[in-house]
């Protein structure tokens, strides 16, 4: 009995592999549950500091305040949610179709500018027709978001038609070049876009159908608005990637020639993937400007494309929730270094260099990304369990055969 007991215990590696399997199976539900209650947690943390100060617990309040500095704020979580949606949309191409786009900032920016321009220009006293002003006054966010989806889809289809036939570095360079055209167009037509200053002071960020004001005035309401929109589109992507079309995307990623021989129109598949990815990236760009009520020109600059590539590779391009993990790591590290760590060492003000160094380490030593590595551990654990199960079944079958042979004798 004693000799058999250790065999039933988890080794540390098996424990982490089991934990990875649980996260792999139920990760989306766990993550959604945590995000759903997060604003209440952060508000409770703030309320506890106020209560401690009111009851003359200043030292304890200072300790809790220090702890709060290392807890992501609700506005930071809004940013993380937006880039999670952006990263998962981008991962339709990189992780599932094998297409590295360096120009996804174009869609992110187009989505933001579409909503921003509508809120800046469709109001009394502008060139907009009266019927448009009246309709927009009733349903401002609904109309601007629907328009954003239509415009982003059209732009993504147009750009995809031009560049989705290219492969490898040529595809990456064409997407980068086209995105720079959009950037310099935003600079040039400054009467419409605000130029290098962007569009600021946007008004009427309101869901007219339920008379709900979102934007910079209430972080909690905006958090749940962004959360609901992100969940809807992430669920849509999840269903698409699990469908036969998702399997075709991965077939194209693995071997285009074989997919073509199987009868699939590879060019059409790549174009559809590009269009879907760009359209949902535009929605993420629209969400990015709703909270801040401003459209910075940086949203359509190449640096945004670089950010989303880093975010996706941080978490793992081959996994569905990899961009969610990467988004949290990227923005949380940026917050810690530029706000908290810089209090102790001035060198942390150069947070870009630190994040870049961490990115290099991940690429060198964890090339599958954080969640990709966890996924590999899960697969290894499942294979080990399957082999163990088969070995036990073979032993039992052999034992049964031997007993049957003995009985026959």
Short mmCIF file of C-alpha atoms in Angstrom, two decimals:
data_model
loop_
_atom_site.label_atom_id
_atom_site.label_comp_id
_atom_site.label_asym_id
_atom_site.label_seq_id
_atom_site.Cartn_x
_atom_site.Cartn_y
_atom_site.Cartn_z
CA UNK A 1 0.00 0.00 0.00
CA UNK A 2 2.76 2.43 0.93
CA UNK A 3 4.74 1.74 -2.25
CA UNK A 4 1.68 2.49 -4.41
CA UNK A 5 0.81 5.78 -2.71
CA UNK A 6 3.44 8.00 -4.37
CA UNK A 7 2.26 6.94 -7.81
CA UNK A 8 -1.07 8.73 -7.21
CA UNK A 9 0.53 12.03 -6.27
CA UNK A 10 1.15 14.89 -8.67
CA UNK A 11 4.69 15.89 -9.39
CA UNK A 12 5.10 19.68 -9.64
CA UNK A 13 5.30 19.42 -13.42
CA UNK A 14 2.13 17.32 -13.58
CA UNK A 15 0.33 19.76 -11.27
CA UNK A 16 1.12 22.73 -13.50
CA UNK A 17 0.20 20.71 -16.57
CA UNK A 18 -3.13 19.79 -14.95
CA UNK A 19 -3.71 23.43 -14.04
CA UNK A 20 -2.92 24.37 -17.64
CA UNK A 21 -5.44 21.82 -18.86
CA UNK A 22 -8.13 23.33 -16.61
CA UNK A 23 -7.32 26.79 -17.97
CA UNK A 24 -7.30 25.45 -21.53
CA UNK A 25 -10.78 23.93 -21.08
CA UNK A 26 -12.40 26.64 -18.97
CA UNK A 27 -10.12 29.63 -19.46
CA UNK A 28 -12.69 31.76 -21.31
CA UNK A 29 -15.31 31.25 -18.59
CA UNK A 30 -12.82 31.94 -15.78
CA UNK A 31 -11.53 35.07 -17.51
CA UNK A 32 -15.03 36.37 -18.27
CA UNK A 33 -16.09 35.84 -14.65
CA UNK A 34 -13.08 37.73 -13.30
CA UNK A 35 -13.57 40.61 -15.72
CA UNK A 36 -17.27 40.80 -14.90
CA UNK A 37 -16.65 41.55 -11.21
CA UNK A 38 -13.39 43.49 -11.57
CA UNK A 39 -14.81 47.06 -11.25
CA UNK A 40 -16.52 46.05 -7.98
CA UNK A 41 -13.21 44.74 -6.66
CA UNK A 42 -11.33 47.92 -7.55
CA UNK A 43 -14.09 50.14 -6.13
CA UNK A 44 -14.05 48.11 -2.91
CA UNK A 45 -10.29 48.59 -2.68
CA UNK A 46 -10.69 52.36 -3.01
CA UNK A 47 -13.54 52.40 -0.48
CA UNK A 48 -11.44 50.45 2.01
CA UNK A 49 -8.70 53.12 1.84
CA UNK A 50 -11.25 55.88 2.49
CA UNK A 51 -12.77 53.91 5.40
CA UNK A 52 -9.35 53.33 6.96
CA UNK A 53 -8.49 57.03 6.69
CA UNK A 54 -11.82 58.07 8.22
CA UNK A 55 -11.25 55.73 11.17
CA UNK A 56 -7.71 56.96 11.92
CA UNK A 57 -5.94 53.95 10.42
CA UNK A 58 -3.56 56.11 8.40
CA UNK A 59 -0.65 53.66 8.40
CA UNK A 60 -2.84 50.77 7.25
CA UNK A 61 -4.44 53.07 4.66
CA UNK A 62 -0.98 53.92 3.31
CA UNK A 63 -0.11 50.22 3.01
CA UNK A 64 -3.36 49.47 1.18
CA UNK A 65 -2.77 52.52 -1.05
CA UNK A 66 0.68 51.14 -1.93
CA UNK A 67 -0.92 47.81 -2.80
CA UNK A 68 -3.52 49.58 -4.93
CA UNK A 69 -0.70 51.09 -6.98
CA UNK A 70 0.12 47.57 -8.19
CA UNK A 71 -3.51 46.74 -9.01
CA UNK A 72 -4.70 47.69 -12.52
CA UNK A 73 -7.22 50.53 -12.40
CA UNK A 74 -10.58 50.36 -14.16
CA UNK A 75 -9.41 52.72 -16.98
CA UNK A 76 -6.34 50.53 -17.49
CA UNK A 77 -8.58 47.45 -17.67
CA UNK A 78 -10.65 49.23 -20.34
CA UNK A 79 -7.46 49.67 -22.36
CA UNK A 80 -6.56 46.01 -21.82
CA UNK A 81 -10.03 44.88 -22.97
CA UNK A 82 -9.85 47.01 -26.12
CA UNK A 83 -6.45 45.65 -27.09
CA UNK A 84 -7.60 42.13 -26.24
CA UNK A 85 -10.31 42.46 -28.88
CA UNK A 86 -7.83 44.07 -31.27
CA UNK A 87 -5.28 41.30 -30.66
CA UNK A 88 -7.77 38.44 -31.09
CA UNK A 89 -8.97 40.04 -34.35
CA UNK A 90 -5.35 40.41 -35.50
CA UNK A 91 -4.71 36.78 -34.51
CA UNK A 92 -7.26 35.63 -37.11
CA UNK A 93 -4.52 36.44 -39.58
CA UNK A 94 -1.27 35.78 -37.74
CA UNK A 95 -2.16 32.76 -35.62
CA UNK A 96 -4.78 31.07 -37.76
CA UNK A 97 -3.98 32.00 -41.37
CA UNK A 98 -0.24 32.61 -41.13
CA UNK A 99 -0.41 36.18 -42.47
CA UNK A 100 1.74 38.79 -40.70
CA UNK A 101 0.15 42.18 -41.25
CA UNK A 102 2.17 45.26 -40.26
CA UNK A 103 -0.64 47.61 -41.26
CA UNK A 104 -3.48 46.78 -38.86
CA UNK A 105 -3.15 50.26 -37.41
CA UNK A 106 -5.03 51.41 -40.54
CA UNK A 107 -8.19 49.56 -39.50
CA UNK A 108 -7.80 50.53 -35.85
CA UNK A 109 -7.46 54.16 -36.91
CA UNK A 110 -10.24 54.05 -39.53
CA UNK A 111 -12.66 52.70 -36.92
CA UNK A 112 -11.72 55.43 -34.47
CA UNK A 113 -11.81 58.23 -37.02
CA UNK A 114 -15.18 57.07 -38.37
CA UNK A 115 -16.81 57.39 -34.95
CA UNK A 116 -14.81 60.51 -34.08
CA UNK A 117 -15.64 62.38 -37.29
CA UNK A 118 -19.34 61.57 -36.95
CA UNK A 119 -19.48 62.85 -33.36
CA UNK A 120 -17.45 65.94 -34.29
CA UNK A 121 -19.32 66.91 -37.45
CA UNK A 122 -22.89 65.61 -37.30
CA UNK A 123 -24.46 68.31 -35.15
CA UNK A 124 -26.31 71.61 -35.63
CA UNK A 125 -24.29 74.32 -37.31
CA UNK A 126 -22.28 71.98 -39.53
CA UNK A 127 -22.73 70.91 -43.16
CA UNK A 128 -24.62 67.76 -42.16
CA UNK A 129 -28.26 67.61 -43.40
CA UNK A 130 -31.00 68.20 -40.84
CA UNK A 131 -32.42 64.68 -41.14
CA UNK A 132 -28.99 63.22 -40.37
CA UNK A 133 -28.52 65.53 -37.39
CA UNK A 134 -31.97 64.59 -36.06
CA UNK A 135 -31.36 60.83 -36.40
CA UNK A 136 -27.88 61.10 -34.90
CA UNK A 137 -29.24 63.08 -31.96
CA UNK A 138 -31.58 60.21 -31.08
CA UNK A 139 -29.17 57.25 -31.55
CA UNK A 140 -25.63 58.69 -31.62
CA UNK A 141 -23.48 55.73 -30.59
CA UNK A 142 -25.66 53.14 -32.28
CA UNK A 143 -25.44 54.93 -35.65
CA UNK A 144 -21.71 55.68 -35.36
CA UNK A 145 -20.81 52.10 -34.36
CA UNK A 146 -22.86 50.56 -37.18
CA UNK A 147 -21.25 53.01 -39.61
CA UNK A 148 -17.84 52.09 -38.18
CA UNK A 149 -18.46 48.39 -38.89
CA UNK A 150 -19.58 49.12 -42.46
CA UNK A 151 -16.67 51.46 -43.22
CA UNK A 152 -14.06 49.20 -41.57
CA UNK A 153 -15.37 46.17 -43.44
CA UNK A 154 -15.24 47.99 -46.78
CA UNK A 155 -11.72 49.34 -46.15
CA UNK A 156 -10.50 45.91 -45.02
CA UNK A 157 -12.00 44.26 -48.10
CA UNK A 158 -10.44 46.90 -50.37
CA UNK A 159 -6.98 46.60 -48.83
CA UNK A 160 -7.31 42.81 -48.70
CA UNK A 161 -8.11 42.71 -52.41
CA UNK A 162 -4.87 44.56 -53.08
CA UNK A 163 -2.47 42.73 -50.78
CA UNK A 164 -3.89 39.34 -49.75
CA UNK A 165 -2.43 37.72 -52.87
CA UNK A 166 1.09 38.52 -51.62
CA UNK A 167 3.05 36.16 -49.39
CA UNK A 168 5.53 36.45 -46.56
CA UNK A 169 7.60 39.61 -46.27
CA UNK A 170 5.95 41.10 -49.38
CA UNK A 171 2.53 40.89 -47.74
CA UNK A 172 3.90 42.49 -44.55
CA UNK A 173 5.55 45.33 -46.49
CA UNK A 174 2.47 46.05 -48.63
CA UNK A 175 0.22 46.26 -45.57
CA UNK A 176 2.74 48.54 -43.87
CA UNK A 177 2.94 50.82 -46.92
CA UNK A 178 -0.83 51.11 -47.23
CA UNK A 179 -1.19 51.90 -43.52
CA UNK A 180 1.31 54.75 -43.90
CA UNK A 181 -0.86 56.16 -46.72
CA UNK A 182 -3.73 56.33 -44.24
CA UNK A 183 -1.50 57.94 -41.62
CA UNK A 184 -0.27 60.69 -43.91
CA UNK A 185 -3.80 61.21 -45.23
CA UNK A 186 -4.95 61.85 -41.66
CA UNK A 187 -2.15 64.39 -41.34
CA UNK A 188 -2.91 66.06 -44.66
CA UNK A 189 -6.69 66.48 -44.34
CA UNK A 190 -6.38 68.24 -41.00
CA UNK A 191 -9.61 70.22 -41.46
CA UNK A 192 -11.47 66.92 -41.21
CA UNK A 193 -9.25 64.82 -38.96
CA UNK A 194 -7.54 67.43 -36.81
CA UNK A 195 -4.10 66.59 -38.26
CA UNK A 196 -1.34 65.82 -35.79
CA UNK A 197 -3.51 67.08 -32.91
CA UNK A 198 -6.19 64.49 -33.62
CA UNK A 199 -9.86 64.99 -32.89
CA UNK A 200 -10.60 66.08 -29.36
CA UNK A 201 -13.57 67.14 -27.28
CA UNK A 202 -15.99 64.69 -28.86
CA UNK A 203 -19.54 64.98 -27.59
CA UNK A 204 -22.72 62.94 -27.28
CA UNK A 205 -21.14 59.58 -26.38
CA UNK A 206 -24.53 58.15 -25.53
CA UNK A 207 -26.52 55.01 -26.24
CA UNK A 208 -29.80 56.62 -27.23
CA UNK A 209 -31.82 53.38 -27.18
CA UNK A 210 -31.35 53.02 -23.40
CA UNK A 211 -30.32 56.62 -22.68
CA UNK A 212 -26.95 55.58 -21.26
CA UNK A 213 -24.06 58.03 -21.18
CA UNK A 214 -20.65 56.42 -21.71
CA UNK A 215 -17.24 57.99 -21.98
CA UNK A 216 -14.72 59.64 -19.74
CA UNK A 217 -17.22 60.76 -17.10
CA UNK A 218 -17.93 57.26 -15.74
CA UNK A 219 -15.23 54.60 -16.00
CA UNK A 220 -17.41 51.77 -14.61
CA UNK A 221 -20.24 52.28 -17.12
CA UNK A 222 -17.74 52.58 -19.97
CA UNK A 223 -15.96 49.43 -18.73
CA UNK A 224 -19.14 47.36 -18.98
CA UNK A 225 -20.04 48.89 -22.33
CA UNK A 226 -16.62 47.93 -23.72
CA UNK A 227 -16.83 44.54 -21.98
CA UNK A 228 -20.18 43.67 -23.60
CA UNK A 229 -19.08 44.77 -27.10
CA UNK A 230 -15.78 42.90 -26.74
CA UNK A 231 -17.50 39.72 -25.50
CA UNK A 232 -19.94 39.77 -28.43
CA UNK A 233 -17.21 40.05 -31.06
CA UNK A 234 -14.82 37.65 -29.29
CA UNK A 235 -17.65 35.08 -29.12
CA UNK A 236 -18.23 35.64 -32.85
CA UNK A 237 -14.54 35.02 -33.59
CA UNK A 238 -14.59 31.94 -31.34
CA UNK A 239 -17.49 30.44 -33.27
CA UNK A 240 -15.93 31.25 -36.64
CA UNK A 241 -12.60 29.67 -35.71
CA UNK A 242 -14.33 26.53 -34.44
CA UNK A 243 -16.42 26.25 -37.61
CA UNK A 244 -15.35 24.46 -40.82
CA UNK A 245 -14.15 27.84 -42.10
CA UNK A 246 -11.75 28.06 -39.13
CA UNK A 247 -10.34 24.64 -40.01
CA UNK A 248 -9.84 25.84 -43.59
CA UNK A 249 -7.90 28.86 -42.30
CA UNK A 250 -5.53 26.60 -40.40
CA UNK A 251 -5.22 24.32 -43.42
CA UNK A 252 -4.15 27.33 -45.50
CA UNK A 253 -1.68 28.31 -42.77
CA UNK A 254 -0.10 24.85 -42.72
CA UNK A 255 0.06 24.17 -46.46
CA UNK A 256 -1.55 26.37 -49.11
CA UNK A 257 -0.80 23.98 -51.96
CA UNK A 258 -2.45 21.06 -50.22
CA UNK A 259 -5.49 23.21 -49.32
CA UNK A 260 -5.74 24.26 -52.97
CA UNK A 261 -5.53 20.64 -54.13
CA UNK A 262 -8.35 19.80 -51.71
CA UNK A 263 -10.55 22.21 -53.65
CA UNK A 264 -10.44 25.36 -51.52
CA UNK A 265 -10.14 28.78 -53.10
CA UNK A 266 -7.11 29.94 -51.13
CA UNK A 267 -7.22 33.53 -52.40
CA UNK A 268 -10.87 33.89 -51.37
CA UNK A 269 -10.20 32.33 -47.95
CA UNK A 270 -7.31 34.72 -47.29
CA UNK A 271 -9.42 37.69 -48.39
CA UNK A 272 -12.31 36.67 -46.12
CA UNK A 273 -9.96 36.26 -43.17
CA UNK A 274 -8.35 39.63 -43.87
CA UNK A 275 -11.73 41.37 -44.17
CA UNK A 276 -13.06 39.90 -40.94
CA UNK A 277 -9.87 40.72 -39.06
CA UNK A 278 -9.82 44.31 -40.32
CA UNK A 279 -13.52 44.91 -39.62
CA UNK A 280 -13.30 43.79 -35.98
CA UNK A 281 -10.03 45.72 -35.55
CA UNK A 282 -12.01 48.79 -36.62
CA UNK A 283 -14.54 48.11 -33.86
CA UNK A 284 -11.66 47.96 -31.36
CA UNK A 285 -10.44 51.31 -32.70
CA UNK A 286 -13.91 52.79 -32.18
CA UNK A 287 -14.01 51.55 -28.58
CA UNK A 288 -10.57 53.08 -27.96
CA UNK A 289 -11.84 56.61 -28.62
CA UNK A 290 -15.16 56.32 -26.78
CA UNK A 291 -13.66 56.35 -23.28
CA UNK A 292 -11.15 59.13 -23.94
CA UNK A 293 -13.58 61.05 -26.19
CA UNK A 294 -10.66 61.91 -28.44
CA UNK A 295 -8.98 60.41 -31.52
CA UNK A 296 -5.17 60.64 -31.26
CA UNK A 297 -3.33 60.37 -34.56
CA UNK A 298 -1.06 57.74 -32.96
CA UNK A 299 -3.93 55.25 -33.33
CA UNK A 300 -3.30 55.15 -37.07
CA UNK A 301 0.49 55.19 -36.83
CA UNK A 302 2.77 52.20 -37.38
CA UNK A 303 3.57 52.09 -33.65
CA UNK A 304 0.06 50.73 -33.06
CA UNK A 305 0.74 47.87 -35.48
CA UNK A 306 3.98 47.16 -33.65
CA UNK A 307 2.14 47.12 -30.32
CA UNK A 308 -0.41 44.56 -31.48
CA UNK A 309 2.30 42.29 -32.93
CA UNK A 310 4.17 42.37 -29.61
CA UNK A 311 0.94 41.79 -27.63
CA UNK A 312 -0.01 38.79 -29.76
CA UNK A 313 3.45 37.21 -29.59
CA UNK A 314 3.66 37.85 -25.84
CA UNK A 315 0.62 35.68 -25.21
CA UNK A 316 1.02 33.20 -28.05
CA UNK A 317 -0.07 33.64 -31.64
CA UNK A 318 -1.26 30.06 -31.96
CA UNK A 319 -3.75 30.28 -29.06
CA UNK A 320 -7.15 31.93 -28.91
CA UNK A 321 -6.66 33.79 -25.61
CA UNK A 322 -2.98 34.52 -26.20
CA UNK A 323 -3.66 38.17 -27.16
CA UNK A 324 -5.67 38.62 -23.94
CA UNK A 325 -2.67 37.50 -21.86
CA UNK A 326 -0.33 39.59 -24.02
CA UNK A 327 -2.52 42.68 -23.70
CA UNK A 328 -2.55 42.40 -19.92
CA UNK A 329 1.21 41.89 -19.71
CA UNK A 330 2.02 44.76 -22.09
CA UNK A 331 -0.22 47.41 -20.57
CA UNK A 332 0.29 46.29 -16.97
CA UNK A 333 4.08 46.36 -17.32
CA UNK A 334 3.85 49.79 -18.92
CA UNK A 335 1.76 51.06 -16.00
CA UNK A 336 4.02 49.53 -13.35
CA UNK A 337 7.24 50.81 -14.83
CA UNK A 338 6.12 54.31 -15.77
CA UNK A 339 4.15 54.98 -12.55
CA UNK A 340 5.31 52.70 -9.71
CA UNK A 341 8.84 51.46 -10.42
CA UNK A 342 10.02 54.88 -11.56
CA UNK A 343 9.54 56.09 -7.97
CA UNK A 344 12.52 53.96 -6.97
CA UNK A 345 14.70 54.01 -10.10
CA UNK A 346 14.63 56.71 -12.78
CA UNK A 347 15.73 54.20 -15.38
CA UNK A 348 12.20 52.75 -15.45
CA UNK A 349 10.96 55.90 -17.18
CA UNK A 350 12.30 54.24 -20.34
CA UNK A 351 9.65 51.55 -20.10
CA UNK A 352 9.76 50.90 -23.86
CA UNK A 353 13.30 49.55 -23.54
CA UNK A 354 12.32 47.26 -20.66
CA UNK A 355 9.26 45.91 -22.47
CA UNK A 356 11.38 45.44 -25.59
CA UNK A 357 13.96 43.50 -23.60
CA UNK A 358 11.27 41.25 -22.11
CA UNK A 359 9.88 40.71 -25.61
CA UNK A 360 13.32 39.63 -26.85
CA UNK A 361 13.62 37.16 -23.95
CA UNK A 362 10.20 35.69 -24.70
CA UNK A 363 11.02 35.30 -28.40
CA UNK A 364 14.35 33.61 -27.56
CA UNK A 365 13.31 31.34 -24.71
CA UNK A 366 9.51 31.03 -24.96
CA UNK A 367 8.94 31.26 -28.72
CA UNK A 368 5.39 29.91 -28.46
CA UNK A 369 4.43 32.75 -26.12
CA UNK A 370 3.23 32.40 -22.55
CA UNK A 371 -0.13 30.82 -23.28
CA UNK A 372 1.35 28.86 -26.18
CA UNK A 373 3.85 27.28 -23.79
CA UNK A 374 1.06 26.45 -21.36
CA UNK A 375 -0.84 24.92 -24.28
CA UNK A 376 2.16 22.75 -25.14
CA UNK A 377 2.36 21.58 -21.52
CA UNK A 378 -1.33 20.69 -21.67
CA UNK A 379 -0.91 18.64 -24.83
CA UNK A 380 2.08 16.83 -23.33
CA UNK A 381 0.07 16.08 -20.18
CA UNK A 382 -2.88 14.77 -22.20
CA UNK A 383 -0.62 12.56 -24.31
CA UNK A 384 1.02 11.18 -21.17
CA UNK A 385 -2.38 10.41 -19.63
CA UNK A 386 -3.51 8.73 -22.85
CA UNK A 387 -0.35 6.61 -23.05
CA UNK A 388 -0.68 5.65 -19.38
CA UNK A 389 -4.32 4.71 -19.89
CA UNK A 390 -3.45 2.57 -22.92
CA UNK A 391 -0.60 0.90 -21.02
CA UNK A 392 -2.92 0.02 -18.12
CA UNK A 393 -5.53 -1.31 -20.56
CA UNK A 394 -2.88 -3.46 -22.27
CA UNK A 395 -1.69 -4.85 -18.94
CA UNK A 396 -5.25 -5.67 -17.88
CA UNK A 397 -5.99 -7.25 -21.25
CA UNK A 398 -2.80 -9.34 -21.00
CA UNK A 399 -3.70 -10.39 -17.47
CA UNK A 400 -7.20 -11.39 -18.60
CA UNK A 401 -5.76 -13.46 -21.43
CA UNK A 402 -3.32 -15.19 -19.11
CA UNK A 403 -6.10 -16.01 -16.63
CA UNK A 404 -8.28 -17.34 -19.45
CA UNK A 405 -5.40 -19.54 -20.70
CA UNK A 406 -4.78 -20.85 -17.17
CA UNK A 407 -8.46 -21.69 -16.71
CA UNK A 408 -8.56 -23.53 -20.03
CA UNK A 409 -5.60 -25.65 -18.99
#
